[in-house]
mmCIF file of C-alpha atoms in Angstrom:
data_model
loop_
_atom_site.group_PDB
_atom_site.id
_atom_site.type_symbol
_atom_site.label_atom_id
_atom_site.label_comp_id
_atom_site.label_asym_id
_atom_site.label_seq_id
_atom_site.Cartn_x
_atom_site.Cartn_y
_atom_site.Cartn_z
ATOM 1 C CA MET W 17 80.819 107.454 90.753
ATOM 2 C CA SER W 18 78.296 105.915 93.167
ATOM 3 C CA SER W 19 79.447 104.108 96.234
ATOM 4 C CA SER W 20 78.226 100.915 94.643
ATOM 5 C CA GLN W 21 80.568 101.161 91.983
ATOM 6 C CA ARG W 22 83.682 101.665 94.270
ATOM 7 C CA LEU W 23 86.362 99.228 94.695
ATOM 8 C CA THR W 24 85.828 97.903 98.243
ATOM 9 C CA ALA W 25 88.270 95.351 99.896
ATOM 10 C CA LEU W 26 86.006 92.726 99.166
ATOM 11 C CA LYS W 27 85.407 93.412 95.855
ATOM 12 C CA ILE W 28 89.250 93.598 94.942
ATOM 13 C CA SER W 29 90.040 90.473 96.840
ATOM 14 C CA HIS W 30 87.758 88.707 94.235
ATOM 15 C CA LEU W 31 89.412 90.377 91.149
ATOM 16 C CA THR W 32 91.506 87.618 89.420
ATOM 17 C CA GLN W 33 90.931 88.721 85.994
ATOM 18 C CA PRO W 34 93.867 90.591 84.545
ATOM 19 C CA GLY W 35 92.838 94.261 83.704
ATOM 20 C CA LEU W 36 92.257 97.686 84.881
ATOM 21 C CA TYR W 37 89.056 98.316 87.177
ATOM 22 C CA GLY W 38 88.012 101.862 87.710
ATOM 23 C CA ASP W 39 87.402 103.392 90.933
ATOM 24 C CA GLY W 40 86.397 107.007 90.079
ATOM 25 C CA LYS W 41 88.147 110.214 88.927
ATOM 26 C CA GLY W 42 91.184 108.203 87.309
ATOM 27 C CA LEU W 43 92.069 105.888 89.841
ATOM 28 C CA MET W 44 91.997 102.252 89.023
ATOM 29 C CA LEU W 45 93.341 98.893 90.315
ATOM 30 C CA LEU W 46 95.554 96.974 87.890
ATOM 31 C CA VAL W 47 95.462 93.589 88.058
ATOM 32 C CA GLN W 48 98.231 91.401 86.283
ATOM 33 C CA ALA W 49 98.066 88.057 85.115
ATOM 34 C CA SER W 50 100.325 86.961 87.963
ATOM 35 C CA GLY W 51 97.752 88.065 90.502
ATOM 36 C CA HIS W 52 99.639 91.127 91.451
ATOM 37 C CA LYS W 53 97.532 94.184 92.200
ATOM 38 C CA SER W 54 98.613 97.727 92.066
ATOM 39 C CA TRP W 55 97.117 101.235 92.252
ATOM 40 C CA VAL W 56 97.293 103.590 89.086
ATOM 41 C CA LEU W 57 96.142 107.079 88.370
ATOM 42 C CA ARG W 58 95.154 108.292 84.990
ATOM 43 C CA LEU W 59 95.627 111.852 84.144
ATOM 44 C CA THR W 60 95.558 113.951 81.101
ATOM 45 C CA SER W 61 98.097 116.690 80.910
ATOM 46 C CA ASN W 62 98.578 118.826 77.750
ATOM 47 C CA GLY W 63 96.555 116.480 75.744
ATOM 48 C CA LYS W 64 98.691 113.402 76.871
ATOM 49 C CA ARG W 65 97.139 110.673 78.526
ATOM 50 C CA ARG W 66 99.295 109.281 81.550
ATOM 51 C CA ASP W 67 99.233 106.457 84.069
ATOM 52 C CA PHE W 68 101.144 106.899 87.387
ATOM 53 C CA GLY W 69 101.764 104.069 89.728
ATOM 54 C CA LEU W 70 100.852 104.615 93.304
ATOM 55 C CA GLY W 71 101.706 101.443 95.018
ATOM 56 C CA GLY W 72 100.870 97.904 95.307
ATOM 57 C CA TYR W 73 97.914 96.575 96.938
ATOM 58 C CA PRO W 74 97.277 95.632 99.736
ATOM 59 C CA GLY W 75 100.562 97.560 100.499
ATOM 60 C CA THR W 76 99.244 100.887 100.141
ATOM 61 C CA SER W 77 95.812 101.597 101.626
ATOM 62 C CA ALA W 78 92.585 103.250 99.902
ATOM 63 C CA PRO W 79 93.025 106.513 101.632
ATOM 64 C CA ALA W 80 96.967 106.693 101.154
ATOM 65 C CA THR W 81 95.999 106.163 97.172
ATOM 66 C CA LEU W 82 93.458 108.833 97.234
ATOM 67 C CA THR W 83 95.881 111.508 98.794
ATOM 68 C CA SER W 84 98.649 110.213 96.394
ATOM 69 C CA GLY W 85 96.039 110.786 93.494
ATOM 70 C CA ARG W 86 94.832 114.060 94.690
ATOM 71 C CA CYS W 87 98.367 115.351 95.018
ATOM 72 C CA ALA W 88 99.527 113.916 91.760
ATOM 73 C CA ARG W 89 96.483 115.534 90.016
ATOM 74 C CA MET W 90 97.482 118.737 91.506
ATOM 75 C CA ALA W 91 100.852 118.722 90.336
ATOM 76 C CA SER W 92 100.079 117.565 86.639
ATOM 77 C CA ASN W 93 97.606 120.532 86.460
ATOM 78 C CA SER W 94 100.212 122.974 87.397
ATOM 79 C CA GLY W 95 102.557 121.423 85.069
ATOM 80 C CA ARG W 96 105.218 119.677 87.713
ATOM 81 C CA SER W 97 104.281 116.030 87.563
ATOM 82 C CA SER W 98 107.916 115.211 86.857
ATOM 83 C CA GLN W 99 108.897 117.044 90.068
ATOM 84 C CA SER W 100 106.090 115.559 91.851
ATOM 85 C CA GLY W 101 108.189 112.165 92.854
ATOM 86 C CA LEU W 102 105.602 110.073 91.237
ATOM 87 C CA THR W 103 106.433 107.144 88.262
ATOM 88 C CA ALA W 104 104.743 107.576 85.213
ATOM 89 C CA ARG W 105 103.855 104.171 83.636
#
């Protein structure tokens, strides 16, 4: 994904419409009707799509989210997503 499509702090602060906003490689920001924002990682494992909550925004930084996302992706690829401590949504 090009850097112009990445979610920056400024772009995130302007997101008010409820929905999922992609940042690349399955990482998304979920904006709820209440205005609450949280990071979600969408993975496919064994042909099933799963969403994993990575933490709220701004409480969870983008670098921490990316690290969590990489760990979740590796765990999912090895079939250990249930042992990784992540919660499927």
